[in-house]
Coordinates of C-alpha atoms in Angstrom, one line a residue:
X1 CA 0.0 0.0 0.0
X2 CA 3.0 2.3 0.5
X3 CA 3.7 2.4 -3.2
X4 CA 0.2 3.4 -3.9
X5 CA 0.5 6.3 -1.6
X6 CA 3.7 7.7 -3.4
X7 CA 2.1 7.2 -6.8
X8 CA -1.0 9.2 -5.6
X9 CA 1.2 12.0 -4.2
X10 CA 3.3 12.4 -7.4
X11 CA 0.2 12.5 -9.7
X12 CA -1.3 15.2 -7.4
X13 CA 1.9 17.3 -7.8
X14 CA 2.0 16.9 -11.5
X15 CA -1.7 17.9 -11.8
X16 CA -0.9 21.1 -10.0
X17 CA 2.2 22.0 -12.2
X18 CA 2.2 25.6 -13.3
X19 CA 0.1 26.8 -10.4
X20 CA 0.7 27.3 -6.7
X21 CA 1.0 23.8 -5.2
X22 CA -1.4 23.2 -2.3
X23 CA 0.2 22.1 1.0
X24 CA -0.4 18.4 1.7
X25 CA -0.8 17.0 5.2
X26 CA 0.5 13.5 5.8
X27 CA -1.6 10.8 4.2
X28 CA -2.2 7.2 5.3
X29 CA -3.8 4.2 3.6
X30 CA -5.6 1.9 6.0
X31 CA -3.5 3.3 8.9
X32 CA -0.2 2.5 7.2
X33 CA 2.5 5.0 6.3
X34 CA 2.1 7.4 9.2
X35 CA 5.5 6.5 10.5
X36 CA 7.1 7.8 7.3
X37 CA 6.8 11.4 8.5
X38 CA 8.7 11.8 11.7
X39 CA 8.9 14.9 13.8
X40 CA 12.2 15.8 12.1
X41 CA 11.5 18.3 9.4
X42 CA 13.5 18.9 6.2
X43 CA 15.7 22.0 6.2
X44 CA 17.3 23.8 3.2
X45 CA 21.0 24.2 3.7
X46 CA 21.3 26.2 0.4
X47 CA 20.9 29.9 0.7
X48 CA 19.0 32.1 -1.8
X49 CA 21.5 33.7 -4.3
X50 CA 21.4 36.3 -7.0
X51 CA 23.0 35.2 -10.3
X52 CA 24.0 37.5 -13.1
X53 CA 24.6 35.7 -16.4
X54 CA 25.1 36.9 -20.0
X55 CA 22.9 35.5 -22.7
X56 CA 24.2 32.1 -23.7
X57 CA 25.9 31.5 -20.4
X58 CA 25.3 28.8 -17.7
X59 CA 24.1 28.9 -14.1
X60 CA 23.5 26.3 -11.4
X61 CA 20.8 26.7 -8.7
X62 CA 21.6 24.8 -5.5
X63 CA 18.6 23.3 -3.6
X64 CA 20.5 21.3 -0.9
X65 CA 18.4 20.0 1.9
X66 CA 18.9 18.0 5.2
X67 CA 16.4 15.5 6.5
X68 CA 14.6 15.4 3.3
X69 CA 13.4 11.9 4.0
X70 CA 10.6 10.9 1.6
X71 CA 9.6 14.5 0.9
X72 CA 9.7 15.4 -2.8
X73 CA 11.7 18.5 -4.0
X74 CA 9.9 20.8 -6.3
X75 CA 11.7 23.3 -8.6
X76 CA 9.8 26.1 -10.4
X77 CA 10.4 29.3 -12.3
X78 CA 8.6 32.5 -11.4
X79 CA 8.9 34.9 -14.4
X80 CA 9.1 38.7 -14.0
X81 CA 5.5 39.0 -14.9
X82 CA 4.4 36.8 -12.0
X83 CA 3.6 33.6 -14.0
X84 CA 4.7 30.3 -12.2
X85 CA 6.0 27.3 -14.1
X86 CA 6.9 24.1 -12.4
X87 CA 10.0 22.6 -13.9
X88 CA 10.7 19.5 -11.7
X89 CA 8.8 17.4 -9.2
X90 CA 11.2 15.0 -7.6
X91 CA 13.4 13.6 -10.3
X92 CA 10.7 14.0 -13.0
X93 CA 10.9 17.0 -15.4
X94 CA 7.6 18.6 -16.0
X95 CA 8.8 20.5 -19.1
X96 CA 11.2 18.6 -21.2
X97 CA 14.3 20.7 -21.9
X98 CA 17.9 20.0 -22.8
X99 CA 18.9 23.3 -21.3
X100 CA 17.8 22.3 -17.7
X101 CA 19.5 19.3 -16.0
X102 CA 19.1 18.0 -12.5
X103 CA 22.1 16.6 -10.6
X104 CA 21.3 15.7 -7.1
X105 CA 19.6 18.7 -5.6
X106 CA 21.1 21.2 -8.0
X107 CA 19.6 22.4 -11.2
X108 CA 21.9 23.6 -14.1
X109 CA 20.5 25.8 -16.8
X110 CA 22.7 26.1 -20.0
X111 CA 22.4 28.4 -23.0
X112 CA 20.6 31.0 -21.0
X113 CA 18.1 33.1 -22.8
X114 CA 16.5 36.5 -21.9
X115 CA 13.2 34.7 -21.1
X116 CA 15.0 32.7 -18.4
X117 CA 15.3 35.8 -16.1
X118 CA 13.2 35.8 -12.9
X119 CA 13.1 33.8 -9.7
X120 CA 13.8 30.1 -9.2
X121 CA 12.2 28.4 -6.2
X122 CA 13.3 25.2 -4.4
X123 CA 10.2 24.0 -2.5
X124 CA 9.3 21.1 -0.2
X125 CA 5.6 20.6 0.8
X126 CA 6.0 20.3 4.5
X127 CA 3.6 21.7 7.0
X128 CA 4.2 24.6 6.6
X129 CA 6.1 24.4 3.2
X130 CA 9.7 25.5 3.0
X131 CA 11.4 27.4 0.1
X132 CA 14.7 28.8 -1.1
X133 CA 14.5 31.4 -3.8
X134 CA 17.2 32.3 -6.2
X135 CA 17.1 35.2 -8.7
X136 CA 18.5 35.2 -12.2
X137 CA 19.5 38.5 -13.9
X138 CA 20.1 37.8 -17.6
X139 CA 22.3 40.4 -19.3
X140 CA 22.2 41.0 -23.0
X141 CA 23.5 43.6 -25.5
X142 CA 21.5 46.7 -26.3
X143 CA 19.2 46.9 -29.3
X144 CA 17.6 50.1 -30.6
X145 CA 14.4 50.9 -32.4
X146 CA 12.9 53.9 -34.1
X147 CA 10.0 55.6 -32.4
X148 CA 9.8 58.3 -35.1
X149 CA 9.3 57.8 -38.8
X150 CA 12.4 57.0 -40.8
X151 CA 11.8 60.0 -43.1
X152 CA 10.1 63.2 -42.0
X153 CA 9.2 66.1 -44.2
X154 CA 9.4 69.2 -42.0
X155 CA 8.1 72.7 -43.0
X156 CA 10.8 75.3 -42.8
X157 CA 10.7 77.2 -39.5
X158 CA 8.9 74.6 -37.5
X159 CA 10.3 72.2 -34.9
X160 CA 10.7 68.4 -35.1
X161 CA 11.5 65.8 -32.5
X162 CA 13.3 62.5 -33.2
X163 CA 12.9 59.7 -30.7
X164 CA 14.1 56.1 -30.4
X165 CA 13.9 53.4 -27.7
X166 CA 16.4 50.9 -26.5
X167 CA 16.3 47.5 -24.9
X168 CA 19.3 46.0 -23.0
X169 CA 20.5 44.7 -19.7
X170 CA 22.1 46.6 -18.1
X171 CA 20.0 49.6 -19.4
X172 CA 21.5 51.2 -22.5
X173 CA 22.7 54.7 -23.1
X174 CA 21.3 56.4 -26.1
X175 CA 23.3 59.0 -28.1
X176 CA 22.5 61.0 -31.3
X177 CA 25.0 61.9 -34.0
X178 CA 24.6 63.3 -37.5
X179 CA 25.8 61.6 -40.7
X180 CA 26.8 64.9 -42.2
X181 CA 29.0 66.0 -39.3
X182 CA 28.1 68.2 -36.4
X183 CA 24.6 68.6 -35.0
X184 CA 22.8 71.9 -35.8
X185 CA 23.7 73.0 -32.2
X186 CA 27.4 72.7 -33.1
X187 CA 28.1 69.7 -30.8
X188 CA 29.1 66.3 -32.2
X189 CA 26.8 64.3 -30.0
X190 CA 23.6 64.5 -27.9
X191 CA 22.5 62.1 -25.2
X192 CA 18.9 61.1 -24.5
X193 CA 16.0 59.2 -25.9
X194 CA 15.0 62.1 -28.1
X195 CA 16.4 65.2 -29.8
X196 CA 14.4 68.3 -30.7
X197 CA 15.4 70.5 -33.6
X198 CA 13.8 74.0 -33.5
X199 CA 13.3 76.5 -36.2
X200 CA 14.2 73.9 -38.9
X201 CA 16.1 75.3 -41.9
X202 CA 18.4 73.9 -44.5
X203 CA 21.2 73.5 -41.9
X204 CA 18.9 71.0 -40.0
X205 CA 18.3 68.8 -43.1
X206 CA 20.2 65.4 -43.1
X207 CA 20.3 62.0 -41.5
X208 CA 20.5 61.5 -37.8
X209 CA 21.8 58.3 -36.2
X210 CA 20.5 57.0 -32.9
X211 CA 22.9 54.6 -31.1
X212 CA 22.3 52.4 -28.0
X213 CA 25.1 50.7 -26.1
X214 CA 25.5 49.1 -22.7
X215 CA 29.0 47.7 -22.8
X216 CA 27.9 44.3 -24.1
X217 CA 28.4 43.3 -27.7
X218 CA 28.4 45.9 -30.4
X219 CA 26.4 49.1 -30.2
X220 CA 23.1 49.1 -32.0
X221 CA 22.1 52.0 -34.4
X222 CA 19.3 53.2 -36.5
X223 CA 18.8 56.3 -38.6
X224 CA 16.2 58.9 -39.3
X225 CA 16.2 61.5 -42.1
X226 CA 14.8 65.0 -42.1
X227 CA 13.9 66.8 -45.3
X228 CA 13.0 70.5 -45.1
X229 CA 10.0 71.7 -47.0
X230 CA 10.3 75.3 -48.0
X231 CA 8.4 77.8 -50.2
X232 CA 9.5 78.3 -53.8
X233 CA 12.5 80.4 -54.5
X234 CA 13.1 81.9 -58.0
X235 CA 16.2 83.6 -59.3
X236 CA 17.3 84.5 -62.8
X237 CA 20.7 84.2 -64.5
X238 CA 20.1 87.5 -66.4
X239 CA 17.3 89.9 -65.7
X240 CA 17.9 91.9 -69.0
X241 CA 18.7 90.0 -72.2
X242 CA 19.9 92.0 -75.3
X243 CA 19.2 90.3 -78.6
X244 CA 18.1 91.0 -82.2
X245 CA 15.5 89.9 -84.7
X246 CA 16.2 86.4 -86.0
X247 CA 18.4 85.5 -83.1
X248 CA 18.3 82.4 -80.9
X249 CA 17.8 83.2 -77.2
X250 CA 17.2 81.4 -73.9
X251 CA 15.5 82.9 -70.9
X252 CA 16.6 81.0 -67.8
X253 CA 15.3 81.0 -64.2
X254 CA 16.4 78.8 -61.4
X255 CA 13.7 77.4 -59.2
X256 CA 14.2 75.7 -55.8
X257 CA 11.6 74.5 -53.4
X258 CA 10.2 71.4 -51.6
X259 CA 7.8 70.0 -52.5
X260 CA 9.0 70.6 -56.1
X261 CA 7.1 73.7 -57.4
X262 CA 5.3 73.9 -60.7
X263 CA 6.7 76.5 -63.1
X264 CA 4.8 78.6 -65.6
X265 CA 5.8 81.4 -68.0
X266 CA 3.9 84.5 -69.0
X267 CA 4.5 87.6 -71.2
X268 CA 3.1 90.8 -70.1
X269 CA 0.8 88.8 -67.8
X270 CA -0.5 86.5 -70.5
X271 CA 0.2 82.7 -70.8
X272 CA 2.5 81.6 -73.6
X273 CA 0.6 79.1 -75.6
X274 CA 2.2 79.4 -79.0
X275 CA 4.5 76.7 -80.4
X276 CA 6.9 79.5 -81.1
X277 CA 8.1 79.0 -77.5
X278 CA 9.9 75.9 -76.2
X279 CA 9.9 75.1 -72.4
X280 CA 12.3 72.8 -70.7
X281 CA 14.1 72.1 -67.4
X282 CA 17.0 70.1 -66.1
X283 CA 18.3 68.5 -62.9
X284 CA 20.1 71.7 -62.0
X285 CA 16.8 73.4 -61.3
X286 CA 17.1 75.5 -64.5
X287 CA 13.9 76.2 -66.3
X288 CA 14.4 77.5 -69.8
X289 CA 12.2 79.4 -72.2
X290 CA 13.7 79.1 -75.7
X291 CA 12.9 81.3 -78.8
X292 CA 14.5 79.9 -81.9
X293 CA 14.1 83.0 -84.0
X294 CA 13.3 86.3 -82.2
X295 CA 10.6 88.5 -83.7
X296 CA 10.1 92.2 -82.9
X297 CA 6.9 91.3 -81.1
X298 CA 8.9 89.0 -78.8
X299 CA 10.5 91.9 -77.1
X300 CA 9.0 92.6 -73.7
X301 CA 8.9 91.3 -70.1
X302 CA 8.6 87.6 -69.4
X303 CA 7.7 86.3 -65.9
X304 CA 8.7 82.9 -64.5
X305 CA 6.3 81.8 -61.7
X306 CA 6.9 79.0 -59.3
X307 CA 4.1 77.6 -57.1
X308 CA 3.7 74.9 -54.5
X309 CA 1.4 74.3 -51.5
X310 CA 3.8 76.4 -49.4
X311 CA 3.6 79.5 -51.5
X312 CA 4.0 81.3 -54.9
X313 CA 6.7 83.6 -56.2
X314 CA 8.1 84.9 -59.5
X315 CA 10.8 86.8 -61.2
X316 CA 10.9 88.7 -64.5
X317 CA 13.3 88.8 -67.4
X318 CA 13.2 91.6 -70.0
X319 CA 14.0 90.7 -73.6
X320 CA 15.1 93.8 -75.5
X321 CA 16.6 94.9 -78.7
X322 CA 18.3 97.9 -77.0
X323 CA 22.1 98.2 -77.1
X324 CA 24.0 97.2 -74.1
X325 CA 25.6 99.9 -71.9
X326 CA 28.9 100.8 -73.7
X327 CA 32.3 100.1 -72.0
X328 CA 35.1 102.6 -72.3
X329 CA 38.4 100.8 -73.3
X330 CA 40.9 103.7 -73.9
X331 CA 43.7 104.6 -71.5
X332 CA 43.2 107.4 -69.0
X333 CA 46.5 109.0 -70.1
X334 CA 46.0 111.2 -73.2
X335 CA 48.7 111.5 -75.8
X336 CA 47.8 115.0 -76.9
X337 CA 47.8 118.4 -75.1
X338 CA 44.4 119.6 -76.2
X339 CA 42.8 116.5 -77.7
X340 CA 41.8 113.2 -76.3
X341 CA 40.6 110.1 -78.3
X342 CA 37.9 108.3 -76.4
X343 CA 37.5 104.6 -77.4
X344 CA 34.6 102.3 -76.3
X345 CA 32.9 99.0 -77.1
X346 CA 29.3 99.0 -78.1
X347 CA 27.2 95.9 -78.4
X348 CA 24.0 96.1 -80.5
X349 CA 22.2 93.5 -82.6
X350 CA 21.0 96.2 -84.9
X351 CA 23.1 99.1 -86.4
X352 CA 24.0 102.0 -84.1
X353 CA 22.4 105.2 -85.5
X354 CA 23.5 107.7 -82.9
X355 CA 25.7 108.1 -79.9
X356 CA 25.7 110.7 -77.1
X357 CA 29.0 112.0 -75.6
X358 CA 29.2 113.9 -72.4
X359 CA 32.4 115.3 -70.9
X360 CA 33.6 117.9 -68.4
X361 CA 36.5 118.9 -66.3
X362 CA 37.0 116.7 -63.2
X363 CA 35.0 118.0 -60.2
X364 CA 38.0 118.1 -57.9
X365 CA 39.5 120.9 -60.0
X366 CA 36.3 123.0 -60.0
X367 CA 36.3 124.4 -56.4
X368 CA 37.0 127.9 -57.6
X369 CA 35.0 127.7 -60.9
X370 CA 31.8 125.6 -60.3
X371 CA 30.2 126.6 -63.6
X372 CA 33.0 124.9 -65.5
X373 CA 31.7 121.5 -64.2
X374 CA 28.6 121.5 -66.4
X375 CA 28.5 118.6 -68.9
X376 CA 29.2 119.2 -72.5
X377 CA 26.6 117.1 -74.2
X378 CA 26.9 116.3 -77.9
X379 CA 25.0 113.9 -80.2
X380 CA 26.7 112.3 -83.2
X381 CA 25.8 110.0 -86.0
X382 CA 28.2 107.2 -86.9
X383 CA 27.4 107.7 -90.5
X384 CA 27.6 111.5 -90.4
X385 CA 30.1 113.8 -92.0
X386 CA 33.8 113.8 -91.2
X387 CA 34.6 114.2 -87.6
X388 CA 32.3 111.3 -86.6
X389 CA 33.6 108.1 -85.0
X390 CA 35.3 105.3 -86.7
X391 CA 33.5 102.0 -86.5
X392 CA 35.5 98.8 -86.3
X393 CA 33.6 95.5 -85.7
X394 CA 35.4 93.3 -83.1
X395 CA 33.9 90.1 -84.5
X396 CA 31.3 88.8 -86.7
X397 CA 28.8 89.4 -83.9
X398 CA 27.2 92.6 -82.7
X399 CA 30.2 94.0 -80.8
X400 CA 31.8 97.1 -82.3
X401 CA 34.6 99.4 -81.2
X402 CA 33.9 103.1 -81.6
X403 CA 36.2 106.1 -81.2
X404 CA 35.7 109.9 -80.9
X405 CA 38.3 112.6 -80.7
X406 CA 37.4 115.3 -78.2
X407 CA 39.1 118.6 -79.1
X408 CA 39.6 122.1 -77.6
X409 CA 40.7 120.6 -74.2
X410 CA 43.2 122.2 -71.8
X411 CA 46.7 120.8 -71.4
X412 CA 47.5 118.8 -68.2
X413 CA 43.9 118.8 -67.1
X414 CA 41.7 116.0 -65.6
X415 CA 38.4 115.3 -67.3
X416 CA 35.5 112.8 -67.0
X417 CA 33.2 111.5 -69.7
X418 CA 30.3 109.1 -70.4
X419 CA 28.9 107.7 -73.6
X420 CA 25.7 106.0 -74.7
X421 CA 24.5 104.6 -78.0
X422 CA 21.2 104.3 -79.8
X423 CA 19.8 101.8 -82.3
X424 CA 16.3 101.5 -83.8
X425 CA 14.8 100.3 -80.5
X426 CA 16.2 103.1 -78.4
X427 CA 19.1 104.3 -76.2
X428 CA 21.4 102.2 -74.1
X429 CA 22.2 103.4 -70.6
X430 CA 25.2 105.7 -70.0
X431 CA 28.6 104.1 -69.5
X432 CA 30.3 104.4 -66.1
X433 CA 32.0 107.8 -65.6
X434 CA 35.5 107.5 -67.1
X435 CA 38.4 109.7 -65.9
X436 CA 41.1 110.8 -68.3
X437 CA 43.7 113.6 -68.5
X438 CA 45.5 115.5 -71.3
X439 CA 49.2 115.6 -71.8
X440 CA 51.2 118.3 -70.0
X441 CA 53.0 121.1 -72.0
X442 CA 56.7 120.4 -72.8
X443 CA 59.3 122.4 -70.9
X444 CA 62.7 123.2 -72.4
X445 CA 65.7 121.7 -70.6
X446 CA 67.7 124.9 -70.7
X447 CA 67.0 128.5 -71.9
X448 CA 69.8 130.5 -73.6
X449 CA 71.9 131.9 -70.8
X450 CA 74.8 134.0 -72.0
X451 CA 78.1 133.4 -70.3
X452 CA 81.8 134.2 -70.9
X453 CA 82.9 133.7 -74.5
X454 CA 79.3 134.1 -75.7
X455 CA 78.5 130.4 -75.3
X456 CA 75.1 129.1 -74.3
X457 CA 74.8 126.9 -71.3
X458 CA 74.3 123.7 -73.4
X459 CA 77.4 124.6 -75.4
X460 CA 79.4 125.3 -72.3
X461 CA 78.5 122.0 -70.8
X462 CA 79.5 120.2 -74.0
X463 CA 82.9 122.0 -74.1
X464 CA 83.7 121.1 -70.5
X465 CA 82.9 117.5 -71.1
X466 CA 85.2 117.4 -74.1
X467 CA 88.1 119.0 -72.1
X468 CA 87.7 116.4 -69.3
X469 CA 87.8 113.5 -71.8
X470 CA 91.0 114.9 -73.4
X471 CA 92.7 115.3 -70.1
X472 CA 91.9 111.8 -69.1
X473 CA 93.3 110.4 -72.3
X474 CA 96.6 112.3 -71.9
X475 CA 97.1 111.1 -68.3
X476 CA 96.7 107.5 -69.5
X477 CA 99.4 107.9 -72.2
X478 CA 102.0 109.4 -69.8
X479 CA 101.7 106.4 -67.5
X480 CA 102.0 106.5 -63.7
X481 CA 104.2 109.2 -62.1
X482 CA 107.8 108.4 -61.3
X483 CA 108.7 107.8 -57.7
X484 CA 110.4 110.7 -55.9

């Protein structure tokens, strides 16, 4: 009957596996077996311990007991969440596992996993029950995860917060760096679960790296990218384009913005719908309006407009047949006393029909005669009578070199001048004020000064030089003086 009793006791313990085992008083079968439980109670000699093990390691939990007698030893796992799992009852494993082995009253756990953390209880169902509790702290390398989207589109001027979380034992430290270099604050690193970037602008744009590390294994990293959305911005390569009828011309504006703006062209406020105009753009943000052969009616103001959900802006380009502002090329130093030849370069896609010359004495010399500082303004025709300018094309293109001789000037005097040219479409702007000066009057090296013998000073100097040369020659012929 004693064997039946032990069989009944073991089945009862197995049935209660995974839950708190109820205390059993001693049992008897027809009055037999009562002597198996003496007054000497089992006592655990093992003490509760705290074990710290890295993932993949091994740990042994001691459950040594004295006076165990016929009492069965139970071994169970209490997980951090509070769930109880009975692992062994006596020598019988409740959960088959190659990782947990029983040797005597010790239990060895190999290949430790993170899920093995918690409390391990050695228990004997005496009255009252006795227990020894061990704790297992499983350490593992840090892992990081994004808590913010990997790509964020941020409107210019607003703020954005990037956040990530980390798991690891011991707890991980989280740091932030930037793939492009320093953080917008100027520092190389920021520590914390999150980083906030205020007043976002182009200098905030880039990829940010969140790294978690706890000293175990390799650091774990993830990245997040910020793209700044900003209103359209439009600039032009040239705001004024000079051309001629029949010419090929490109009007170019550069457009930036995110999201990418839509671009449209108008002339004098009206859409350009004719096939006469060709529209294109490239990867360098250049939007081009091309006219293969310019007509007179093409001259005017063109507007390049960029628009996106964040705003609308434009810039204008004027297409004109006017000449460019002339550029003076002559030297400031005049070669004549009372005449100065002014030379300039004029660019016009149609013939120059007139030019305007303005000159006056330099203002710094007019302190005592202010009225002399008034401009002398003259109009001339390149195809006029003698005295007009000479035209010399610099190339097969529209660039021409023009000259004009200004007469009746004063010697050794500073002047300033400007020039403008006209074609069939109108006048160019005035050139920059150009400073020049006339040649000083020549001064004789020596006036006739009568001296002894009626010789002039130049003649006297010549005679003296000749005498000195003759004397030097005679001394050389005589040789060195004799010794005394």
